[in-house]
Coordinates of C-alpha atoms and ligand atoms in Angstrom, one line a residue:
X67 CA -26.0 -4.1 -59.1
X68 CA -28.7 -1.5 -59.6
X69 CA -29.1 1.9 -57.9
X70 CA -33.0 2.7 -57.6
X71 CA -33.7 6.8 -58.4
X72 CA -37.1 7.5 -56.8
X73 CA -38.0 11.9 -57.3
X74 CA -40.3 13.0 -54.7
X75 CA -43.5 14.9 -55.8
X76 CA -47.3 15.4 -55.3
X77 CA -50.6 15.9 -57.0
X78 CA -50.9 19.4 -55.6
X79 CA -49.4 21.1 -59.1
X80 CA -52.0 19.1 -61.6
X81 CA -51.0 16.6 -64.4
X82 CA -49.0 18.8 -66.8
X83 CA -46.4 19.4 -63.8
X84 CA -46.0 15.8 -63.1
X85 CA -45.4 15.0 -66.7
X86 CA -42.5 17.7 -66.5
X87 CA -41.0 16.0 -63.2
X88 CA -41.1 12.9 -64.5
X89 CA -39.4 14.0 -68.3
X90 CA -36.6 15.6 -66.3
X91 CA -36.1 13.2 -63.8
X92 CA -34.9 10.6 -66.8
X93 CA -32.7 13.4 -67.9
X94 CA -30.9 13.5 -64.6
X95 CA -30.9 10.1 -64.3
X96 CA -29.1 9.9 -67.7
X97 CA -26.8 12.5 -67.5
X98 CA -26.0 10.2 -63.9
X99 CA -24.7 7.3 -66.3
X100 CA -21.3 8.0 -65.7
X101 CA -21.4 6.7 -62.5
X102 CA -20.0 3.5 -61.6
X103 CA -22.3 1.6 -60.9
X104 CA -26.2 2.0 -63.2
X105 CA -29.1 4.0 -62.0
X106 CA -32.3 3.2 -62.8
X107 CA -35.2 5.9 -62.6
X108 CA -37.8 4.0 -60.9
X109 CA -41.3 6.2 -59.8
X110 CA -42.3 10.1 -59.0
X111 CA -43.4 9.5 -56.1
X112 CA -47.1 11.1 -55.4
X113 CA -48.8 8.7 -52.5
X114 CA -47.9 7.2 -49.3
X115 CA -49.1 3.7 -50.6
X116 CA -46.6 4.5 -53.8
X117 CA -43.7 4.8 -51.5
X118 CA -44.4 2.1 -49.4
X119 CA -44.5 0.0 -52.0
X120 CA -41.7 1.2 -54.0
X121 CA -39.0 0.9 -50.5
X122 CA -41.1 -2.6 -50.1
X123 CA -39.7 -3.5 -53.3
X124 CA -36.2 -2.4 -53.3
X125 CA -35.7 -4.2 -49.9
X126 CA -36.4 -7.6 -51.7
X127 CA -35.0 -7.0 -54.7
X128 CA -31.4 -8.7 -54.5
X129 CA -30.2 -6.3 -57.6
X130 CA -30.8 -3.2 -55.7
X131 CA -27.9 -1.8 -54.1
X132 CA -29.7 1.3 -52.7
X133 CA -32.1 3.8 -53.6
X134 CA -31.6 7.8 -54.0
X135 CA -34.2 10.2 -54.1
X136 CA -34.5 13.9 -54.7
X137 CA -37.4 16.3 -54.4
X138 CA -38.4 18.1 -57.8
X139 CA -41.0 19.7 -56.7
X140 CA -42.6 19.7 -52.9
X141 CA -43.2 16.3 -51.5
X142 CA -45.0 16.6 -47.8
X143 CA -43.0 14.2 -45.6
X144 CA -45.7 12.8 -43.6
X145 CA -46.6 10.4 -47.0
X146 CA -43.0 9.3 -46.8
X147 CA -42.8 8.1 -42.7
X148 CA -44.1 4.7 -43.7
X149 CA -42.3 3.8 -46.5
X150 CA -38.1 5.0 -45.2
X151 CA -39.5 3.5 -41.8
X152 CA -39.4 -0.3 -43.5
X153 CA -36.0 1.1 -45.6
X154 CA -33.2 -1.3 -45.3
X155 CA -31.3 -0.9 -48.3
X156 CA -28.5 2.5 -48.5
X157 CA -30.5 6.0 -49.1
X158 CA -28.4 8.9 -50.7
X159 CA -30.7 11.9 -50.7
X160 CA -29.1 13.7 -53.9
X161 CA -30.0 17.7 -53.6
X162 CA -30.3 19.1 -56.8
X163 CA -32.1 20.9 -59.4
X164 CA -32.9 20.3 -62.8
X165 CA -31.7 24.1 -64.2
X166 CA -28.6 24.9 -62.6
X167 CA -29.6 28.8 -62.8
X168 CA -32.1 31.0 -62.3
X169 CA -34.1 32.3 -65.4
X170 CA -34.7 35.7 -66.2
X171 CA -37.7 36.7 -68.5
X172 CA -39.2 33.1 -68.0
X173 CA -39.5 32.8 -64.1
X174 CA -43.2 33.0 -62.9
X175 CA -44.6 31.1 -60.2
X176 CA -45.2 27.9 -62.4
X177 CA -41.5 28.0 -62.6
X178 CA -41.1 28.2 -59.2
X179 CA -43.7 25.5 -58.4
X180 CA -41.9 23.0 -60.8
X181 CA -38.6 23.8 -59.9
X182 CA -38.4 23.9 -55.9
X183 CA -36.0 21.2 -54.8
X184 CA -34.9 24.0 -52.5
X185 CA -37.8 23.9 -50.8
X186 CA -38.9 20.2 -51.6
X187 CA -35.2 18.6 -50.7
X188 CA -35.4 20.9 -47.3
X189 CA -38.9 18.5 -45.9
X190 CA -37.4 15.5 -47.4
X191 CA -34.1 16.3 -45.2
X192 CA -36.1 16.8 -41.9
X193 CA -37.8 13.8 -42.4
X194 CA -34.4 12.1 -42.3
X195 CA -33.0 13.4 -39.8
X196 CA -36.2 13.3 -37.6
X197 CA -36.4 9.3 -38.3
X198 CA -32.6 9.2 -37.2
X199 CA -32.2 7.3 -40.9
X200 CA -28.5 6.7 -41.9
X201 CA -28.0 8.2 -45.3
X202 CA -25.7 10.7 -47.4
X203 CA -26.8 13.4 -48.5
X204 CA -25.1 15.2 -51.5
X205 CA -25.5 18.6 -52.6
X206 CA -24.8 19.7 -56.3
X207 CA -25.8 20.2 -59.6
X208 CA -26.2 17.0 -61.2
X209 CA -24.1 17.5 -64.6
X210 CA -21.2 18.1 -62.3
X211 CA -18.6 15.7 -62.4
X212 CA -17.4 16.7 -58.5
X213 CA -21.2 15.6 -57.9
X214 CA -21.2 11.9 -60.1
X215 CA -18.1 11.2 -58.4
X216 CA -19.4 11.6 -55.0
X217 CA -22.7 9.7 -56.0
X218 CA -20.1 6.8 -56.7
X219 CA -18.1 7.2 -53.5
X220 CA -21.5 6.0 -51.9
X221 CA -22.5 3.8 -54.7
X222 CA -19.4 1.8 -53.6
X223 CA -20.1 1.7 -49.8
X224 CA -23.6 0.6 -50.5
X225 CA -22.1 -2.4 -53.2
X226 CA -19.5 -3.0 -50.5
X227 CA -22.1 -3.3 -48.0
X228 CA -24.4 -5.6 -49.9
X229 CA -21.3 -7.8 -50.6
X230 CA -20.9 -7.7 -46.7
X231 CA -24.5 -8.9 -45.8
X232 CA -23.7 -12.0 -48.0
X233 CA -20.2 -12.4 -46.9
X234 CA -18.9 -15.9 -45.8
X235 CA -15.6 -16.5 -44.4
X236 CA -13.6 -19.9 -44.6
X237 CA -11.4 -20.4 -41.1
X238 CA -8.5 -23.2 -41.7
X239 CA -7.4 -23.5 -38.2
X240 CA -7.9 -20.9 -35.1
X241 CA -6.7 -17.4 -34.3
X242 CA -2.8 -17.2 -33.0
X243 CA -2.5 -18.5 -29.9
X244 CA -2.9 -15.5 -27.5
X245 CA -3.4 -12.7 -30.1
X246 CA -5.7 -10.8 -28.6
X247 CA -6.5 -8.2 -31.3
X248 CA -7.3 -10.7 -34.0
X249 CA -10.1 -12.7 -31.5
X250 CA -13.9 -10.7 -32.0
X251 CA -17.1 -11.3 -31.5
X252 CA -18.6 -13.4 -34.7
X253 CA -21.7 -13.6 -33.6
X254 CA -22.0 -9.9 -33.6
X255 CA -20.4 -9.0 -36.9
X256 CA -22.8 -11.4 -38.2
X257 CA -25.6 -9.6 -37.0
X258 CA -24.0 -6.1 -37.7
X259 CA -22.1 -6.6 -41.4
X260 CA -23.9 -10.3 -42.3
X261 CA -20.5 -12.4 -42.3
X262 CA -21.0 -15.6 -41.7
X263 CA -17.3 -16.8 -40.3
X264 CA -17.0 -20.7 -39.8
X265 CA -14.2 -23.1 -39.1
X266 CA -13.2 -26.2 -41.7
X267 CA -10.7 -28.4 -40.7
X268 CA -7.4 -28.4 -42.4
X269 CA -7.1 -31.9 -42.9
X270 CA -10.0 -31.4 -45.1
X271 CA -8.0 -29.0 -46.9
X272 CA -5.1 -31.9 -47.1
X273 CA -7.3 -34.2 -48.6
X274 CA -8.7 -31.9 -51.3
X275 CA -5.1 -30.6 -51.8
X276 CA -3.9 -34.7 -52.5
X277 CA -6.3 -34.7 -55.0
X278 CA -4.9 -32.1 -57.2
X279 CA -4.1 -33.3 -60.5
X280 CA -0.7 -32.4 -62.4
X281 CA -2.8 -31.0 -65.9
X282 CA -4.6 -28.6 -62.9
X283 CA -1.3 -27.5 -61.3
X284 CA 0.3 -27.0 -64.9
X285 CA -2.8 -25.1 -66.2
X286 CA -2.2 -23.0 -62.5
X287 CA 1.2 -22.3 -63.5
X288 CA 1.7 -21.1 -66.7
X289 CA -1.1 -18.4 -64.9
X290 CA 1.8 -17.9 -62.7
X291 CA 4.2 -17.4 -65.8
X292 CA 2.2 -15.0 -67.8
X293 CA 1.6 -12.7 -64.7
X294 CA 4.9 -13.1 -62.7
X295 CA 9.0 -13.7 -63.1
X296 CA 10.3 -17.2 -61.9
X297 CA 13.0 -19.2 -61.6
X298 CA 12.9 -22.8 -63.3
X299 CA 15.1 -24.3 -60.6
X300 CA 12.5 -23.7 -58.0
X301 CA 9.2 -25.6 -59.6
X302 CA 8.8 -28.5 -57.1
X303 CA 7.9 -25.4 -54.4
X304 CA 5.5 -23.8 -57.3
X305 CA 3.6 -26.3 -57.9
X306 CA 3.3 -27.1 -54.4
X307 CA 1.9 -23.6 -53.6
X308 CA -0.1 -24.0 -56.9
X309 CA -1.5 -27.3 -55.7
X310 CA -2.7 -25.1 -52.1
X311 CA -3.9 -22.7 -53.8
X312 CA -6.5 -24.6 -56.4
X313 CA -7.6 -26.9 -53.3
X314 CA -8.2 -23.7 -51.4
X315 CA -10.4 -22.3 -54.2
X316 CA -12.3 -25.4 -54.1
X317 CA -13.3 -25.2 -50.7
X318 CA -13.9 -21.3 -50.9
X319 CA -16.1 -22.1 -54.1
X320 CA -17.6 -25.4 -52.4
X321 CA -18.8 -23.3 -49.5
X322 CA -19.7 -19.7 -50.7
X323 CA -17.2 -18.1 -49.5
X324 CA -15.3 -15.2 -50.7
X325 CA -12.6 -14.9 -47.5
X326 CA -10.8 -16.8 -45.4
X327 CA -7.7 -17.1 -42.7
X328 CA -5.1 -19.8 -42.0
X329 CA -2.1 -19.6 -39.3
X330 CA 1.4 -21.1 -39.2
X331 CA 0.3 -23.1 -36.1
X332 CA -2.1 -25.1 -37.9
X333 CA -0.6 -26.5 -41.5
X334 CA -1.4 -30.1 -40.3
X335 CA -0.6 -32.5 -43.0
X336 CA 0.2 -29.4 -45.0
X337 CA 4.5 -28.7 -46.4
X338 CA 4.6 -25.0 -46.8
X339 CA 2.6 -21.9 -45.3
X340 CA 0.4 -20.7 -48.5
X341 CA 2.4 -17.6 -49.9
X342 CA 2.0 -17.6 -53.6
X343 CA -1.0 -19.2 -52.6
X344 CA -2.5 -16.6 -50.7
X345 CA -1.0 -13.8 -52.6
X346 CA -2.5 -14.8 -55.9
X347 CA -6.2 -15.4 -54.9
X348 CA -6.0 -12.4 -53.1
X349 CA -5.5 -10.8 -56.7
X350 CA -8.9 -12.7 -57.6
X351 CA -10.5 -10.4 -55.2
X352 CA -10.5 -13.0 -52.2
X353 CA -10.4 -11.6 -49.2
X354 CA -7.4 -12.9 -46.8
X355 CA -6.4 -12.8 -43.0
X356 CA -3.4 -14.4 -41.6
X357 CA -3.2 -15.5 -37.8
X358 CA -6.8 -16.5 -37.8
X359 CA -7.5 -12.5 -38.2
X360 CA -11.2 -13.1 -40.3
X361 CA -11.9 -9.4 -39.4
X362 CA -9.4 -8.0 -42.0
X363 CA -10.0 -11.0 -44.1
X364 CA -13.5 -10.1 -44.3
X365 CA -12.5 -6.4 -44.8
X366 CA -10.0 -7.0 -47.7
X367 CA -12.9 -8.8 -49.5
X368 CA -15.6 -6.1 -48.8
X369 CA -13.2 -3.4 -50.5
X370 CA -11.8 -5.8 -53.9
X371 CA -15.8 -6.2 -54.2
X372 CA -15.9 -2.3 -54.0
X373 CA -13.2 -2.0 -56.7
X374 CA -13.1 -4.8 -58.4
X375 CA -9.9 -3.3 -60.6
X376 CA -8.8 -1.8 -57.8
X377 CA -5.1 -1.8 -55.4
X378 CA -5.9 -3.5 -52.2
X379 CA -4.0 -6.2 -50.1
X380 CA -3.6 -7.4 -46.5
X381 CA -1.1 -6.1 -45.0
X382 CA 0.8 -5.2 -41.5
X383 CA 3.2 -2.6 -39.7
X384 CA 6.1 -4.0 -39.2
X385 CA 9.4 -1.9 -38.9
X386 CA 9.8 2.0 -38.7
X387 CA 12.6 4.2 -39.3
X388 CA 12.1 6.7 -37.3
X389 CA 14.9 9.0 -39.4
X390 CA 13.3 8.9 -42.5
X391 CA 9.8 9.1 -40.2
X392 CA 8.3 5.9 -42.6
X393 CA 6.4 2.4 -41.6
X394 CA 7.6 -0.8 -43.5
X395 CA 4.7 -2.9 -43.9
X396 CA 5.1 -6.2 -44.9
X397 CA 4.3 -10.2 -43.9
X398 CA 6.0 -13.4 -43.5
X399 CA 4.3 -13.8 -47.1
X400 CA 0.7 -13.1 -47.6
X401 CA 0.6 -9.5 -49.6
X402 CA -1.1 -9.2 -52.6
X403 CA 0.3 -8.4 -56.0
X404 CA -2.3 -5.7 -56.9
X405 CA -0.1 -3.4 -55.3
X406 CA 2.8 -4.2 -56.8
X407 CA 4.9 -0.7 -58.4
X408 CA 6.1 -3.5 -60.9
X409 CA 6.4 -7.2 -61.6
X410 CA 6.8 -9.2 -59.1
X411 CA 9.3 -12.7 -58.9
X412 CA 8.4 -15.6 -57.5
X413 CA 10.9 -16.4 -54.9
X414 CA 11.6 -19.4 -52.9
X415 CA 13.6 -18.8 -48.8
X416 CA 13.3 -20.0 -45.8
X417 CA 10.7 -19.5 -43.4
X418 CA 12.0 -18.9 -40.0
X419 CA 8.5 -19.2 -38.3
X420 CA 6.5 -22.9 -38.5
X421 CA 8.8 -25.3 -39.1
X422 CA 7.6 -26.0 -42.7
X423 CA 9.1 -26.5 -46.1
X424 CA 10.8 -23.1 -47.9
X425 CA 7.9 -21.5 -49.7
X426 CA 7.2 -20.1 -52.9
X427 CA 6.3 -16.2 -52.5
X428 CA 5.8 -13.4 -54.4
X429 CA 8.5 -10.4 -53.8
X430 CA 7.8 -6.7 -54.9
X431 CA 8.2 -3.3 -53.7
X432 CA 4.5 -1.6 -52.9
X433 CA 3.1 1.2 -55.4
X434 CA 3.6 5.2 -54.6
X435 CA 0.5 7.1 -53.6
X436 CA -2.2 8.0 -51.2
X437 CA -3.8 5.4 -49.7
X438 CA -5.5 4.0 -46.3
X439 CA -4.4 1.8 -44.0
X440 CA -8.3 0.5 -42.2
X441 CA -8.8 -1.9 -39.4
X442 CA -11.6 -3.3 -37.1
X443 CA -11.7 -4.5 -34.3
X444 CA -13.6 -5.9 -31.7
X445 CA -14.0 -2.5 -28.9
X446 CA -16.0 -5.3 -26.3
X447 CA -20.0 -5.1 -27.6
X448 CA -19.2 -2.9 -30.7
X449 CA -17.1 -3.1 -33.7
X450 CA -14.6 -0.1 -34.7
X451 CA -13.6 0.7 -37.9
X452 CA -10.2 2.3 -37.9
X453 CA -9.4 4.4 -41.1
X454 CA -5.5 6.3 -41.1
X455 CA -5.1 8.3 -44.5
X456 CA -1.5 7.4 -45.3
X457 CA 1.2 8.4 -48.2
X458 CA 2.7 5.4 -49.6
X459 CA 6.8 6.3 -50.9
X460 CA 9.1 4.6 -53.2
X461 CA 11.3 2.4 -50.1
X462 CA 14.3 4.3 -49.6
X463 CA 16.9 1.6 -49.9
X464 CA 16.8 -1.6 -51.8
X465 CA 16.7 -4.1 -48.9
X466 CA 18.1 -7.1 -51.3
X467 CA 17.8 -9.6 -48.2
X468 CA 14.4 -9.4 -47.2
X469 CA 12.7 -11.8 -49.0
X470 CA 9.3 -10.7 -48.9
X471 CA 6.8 -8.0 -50.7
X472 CA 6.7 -4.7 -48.8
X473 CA 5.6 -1.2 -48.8
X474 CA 6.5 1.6 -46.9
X475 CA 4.1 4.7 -45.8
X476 CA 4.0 7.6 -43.7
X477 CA 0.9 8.0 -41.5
X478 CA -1.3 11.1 -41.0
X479 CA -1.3 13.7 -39.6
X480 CA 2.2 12.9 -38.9
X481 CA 4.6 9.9 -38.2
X482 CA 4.7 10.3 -34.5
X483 CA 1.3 11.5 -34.3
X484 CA -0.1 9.5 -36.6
X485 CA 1.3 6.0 -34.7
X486 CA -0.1 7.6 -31.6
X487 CA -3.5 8.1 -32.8
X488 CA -3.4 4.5 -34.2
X489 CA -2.2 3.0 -30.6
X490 CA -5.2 5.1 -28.7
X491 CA -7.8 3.7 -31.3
X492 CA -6.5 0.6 -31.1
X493 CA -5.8 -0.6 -34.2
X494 CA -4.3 -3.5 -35.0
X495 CA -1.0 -4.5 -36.2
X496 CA -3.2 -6.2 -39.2
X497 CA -4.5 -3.8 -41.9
X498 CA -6.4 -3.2 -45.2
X499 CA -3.7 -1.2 -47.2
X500 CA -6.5 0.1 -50.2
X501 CA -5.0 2.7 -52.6
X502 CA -8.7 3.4 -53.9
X503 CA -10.8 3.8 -50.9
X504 CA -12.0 7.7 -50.1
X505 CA -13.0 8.8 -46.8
X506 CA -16.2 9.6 -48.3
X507 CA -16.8 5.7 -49.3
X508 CA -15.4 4.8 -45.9
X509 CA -17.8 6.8 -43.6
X510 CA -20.8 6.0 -45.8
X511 CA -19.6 2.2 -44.9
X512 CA -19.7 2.8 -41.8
X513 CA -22.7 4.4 -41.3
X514 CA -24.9 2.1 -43.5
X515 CA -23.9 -0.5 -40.3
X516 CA -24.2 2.4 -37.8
X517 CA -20.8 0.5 -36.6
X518 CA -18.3 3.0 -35.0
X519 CA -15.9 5.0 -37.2
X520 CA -12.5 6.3 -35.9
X521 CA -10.8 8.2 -39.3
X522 CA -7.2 9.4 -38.4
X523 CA -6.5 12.2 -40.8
X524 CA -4.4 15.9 -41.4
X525 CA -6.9 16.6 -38.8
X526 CA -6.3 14.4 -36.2
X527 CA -4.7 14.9 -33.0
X528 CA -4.0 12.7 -30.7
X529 CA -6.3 14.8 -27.8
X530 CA -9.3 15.3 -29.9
X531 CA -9.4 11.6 -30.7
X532 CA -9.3 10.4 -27.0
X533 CA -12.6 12.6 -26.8
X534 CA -14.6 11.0 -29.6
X535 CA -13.6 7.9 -28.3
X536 CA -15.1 8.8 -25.4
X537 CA -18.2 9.8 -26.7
X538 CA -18.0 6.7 -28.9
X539 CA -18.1 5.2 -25.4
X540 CA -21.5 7.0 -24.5
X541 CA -22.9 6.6 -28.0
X542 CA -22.6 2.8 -28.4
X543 CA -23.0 1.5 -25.0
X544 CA -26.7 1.7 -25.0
Ligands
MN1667 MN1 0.5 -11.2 -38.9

């Protein structure tokens, strides 16, 4: 995907100036090319027909992620009201200048005319905030790296968010029965985020799964053996949760879809809850919700599209220990090997929970570092996004019986505080656990949907957050 760069100017300065603008805005714009994702220098912008046109364009334009614009020069608003009124695509308005300092001998007033995005970016930000237009606005010069990285911290909300609008997501079976915080409101995250979440049957899934053939579950495994440790004597189990996995993909490709949930209360026709499964085309970047949960399902997918590369896997809070003042996160199975410290095993136990056949699963300990633990759920007529900045540790003790991948992380501000914040947001025992994910990326997200943001950070107390959430109240009940 392609980032449009649009520079605001005007005819007022005559045709030598324009020329100028235009040279150095395809300087910025190249010195820009470290960021993650290209930017393209599309138009100085003179005319209200130019802009209209040029926002017209970048709303069709599937390839366009978002557009950023910057003011060289003056660029009276007024010309702009028509065009950002029909904007639907992500706006960063990027405030810089193309000196970073002030000259000396050469500064006259053709200087100053050429070089005013101080006064230029200062019209082009009223307009914004006077049309009540969700964008980010970053401040900086633009050979700074502090400055590229935060361009790409929106870069990818906006990918993330185009990924979203496109989103489909596969449900074998229902929610949990009587799970309340996995249940939502589909027909409004469709209209807010795009998903589009619809049931297939599992025996469906069955039949696909039958026709699995042996050369597709061997080519499926030897995958398994480059990537993971395993044990010979536990093959039949293996290929079983090879064979669920490759008849899942074939649905998820069949229909578009880049998510989807199952539960342990629906595996009709079906010998063993998808672990390995799961686990391994969540490290394809597929998004996954166990339960029925297709909120977190759809989240997990929305941030591996924002870092491809990146560490992210369904997770949930499990177990605390309230000595060492860490969360152990883990699930019956499902948590993906992208955020694995080291190589993980294929391993084959019982499964308390079902009634099924001993799965396959993969069993690791969860990388060291800061990450974020994010959730939505449904508030009743609005979706929250919950984001907790936590520290993920090296677990404490080895834990040789539990027979699953887990991580363990200490919550901001604080353990105790940090659990109470979560609890009055209400958050759900179902995460996103993404080691790349800024706040930055996360409130830019959020505000591309205008969807509710709750972040739970060093800053966070429990009081303050029962206000907002208040206000939240206010803000989105209209
Ligand atoms: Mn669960």
């Amino acid at each position: 995907m392609k980032f449009w760069f649009i520079t605001g100017s005007q005819f007022l300065y005559g045709e030598e100036t324009l020329k100028q603008v235009e040279a150095n805005s395809k300087v910025i714009v190249k010195g820009l090319k470290k960021a993650p994702f290209p930017i393209k220098y599309k138009l100085t912008a003179k005319t209200e027909a130019e802009i209209e046109k040029i926002v017209k364009e970048a709303n069709y334009d599937d390839d366009c992620a978002g557009i950023i614009t910057f003011c060289h020069t003056f660029s009276p608003s007024k010309m702009w009201i028509n065009g950002l009124a029909l904007l639907q695509k992500p706006w960063l308005h990027l405030h810089t200048q193309f000196n970073e300092s002030i000259p000396n001998e050469e500064i006259d007033m053709d200087y100053m005319n050429l070089h005013q995005s101080a006064h230029g970016d200062r019209e082009h930000g009223f307009i914004g905030a006077r049309l009540r237009a969700p964008r980010t606005v970053v401040a900086g010069y633009w050979k700074d790296p502090a400055v590229i990285e935060r361009i790409g911290n929106w870069q990818r909300a906006a990918v993330g968010a185009a990924f979203s609008r496109s989103l489909k997501i596969v449900r074998f079976g229902d929610n949990m029965r009587e799970v309340a915080v996995t249940e939502g409101d589909k027909v409004e995250a469709q209209l807010k985020l795009g998903w589009q979440v619809n049931t297939w049957a599992v025996g469906d899934l069955v039949k696909v799964m039958d026709a699995v053939t042996d050369a597709e579950i061997d080519a499926l495994v030897s995958e398994y053996r480059s990537l993971y440790d395993l044990d010979e004597k536990d093959m039949d189990s293996i290929r079983y949760q090879a064979r669920e996995e490759i008849a899942i993909e074939k649905i998820l490709v069949r229909v578009g879809a880049k998510a989807y949930t199952n539960t342990f209360e629906d595996l009709h026709g079906m010998k063993q809850l998808p672990g390995l499964a799961s686990q391994h085309l969540m490290s394809k970047g597929y998004g996954f919700g166990a339960e029925g949960d297709w909120k977190t399902a759809g989240l997990t997918a929305i941030i591996k599209a924002m870092y491809p590369e990146g560490r992210a896997s369904f997770m949930e809070d499990y177990t605390y220990d309230y000595k060492h003042e860490l969360i152990l996160g883990a699930h019956m199975l499902e948590v993906c090997p992208s955020i694995a410290a080291d190589r993980p095993r294929i391993e084959v136990h019982h499964l308390g929970i079902g009634g099924k056949e001993d799965p396959a699963r993969l069993v690791f300990e969860g990388a060291e570092g800061k990450a974020t633990a994010l959730s939505m759920i449904d508030a009743g007529g609005r979706l929250r996004l919950i984001a907790q900045s936590v520290e993920c540790v090296k677990p404490f003790q080895d834990m040789p019986n539990l027979p699953v991948a887990r991580a363990m992380w200490r919550p901001e501000p604080s353990f105790l505080k940090g659990l109470e914040c979560w609890l009055i947001a209400g958050g759900a025992h179902h995460t996103v656990l993404s080691y790349d994910i800024p706040a930055e990326t996360v409130r830019a997200f959020a505000k591309i949907f205008g969807i509710e943001l709750v972040e739970i950070n060093s800053e966070s107390t429990p009081e303050k957050l029962e206000r907002d959430l208040m206000l939240g109240d206010l803000i989105y009940s209209r």
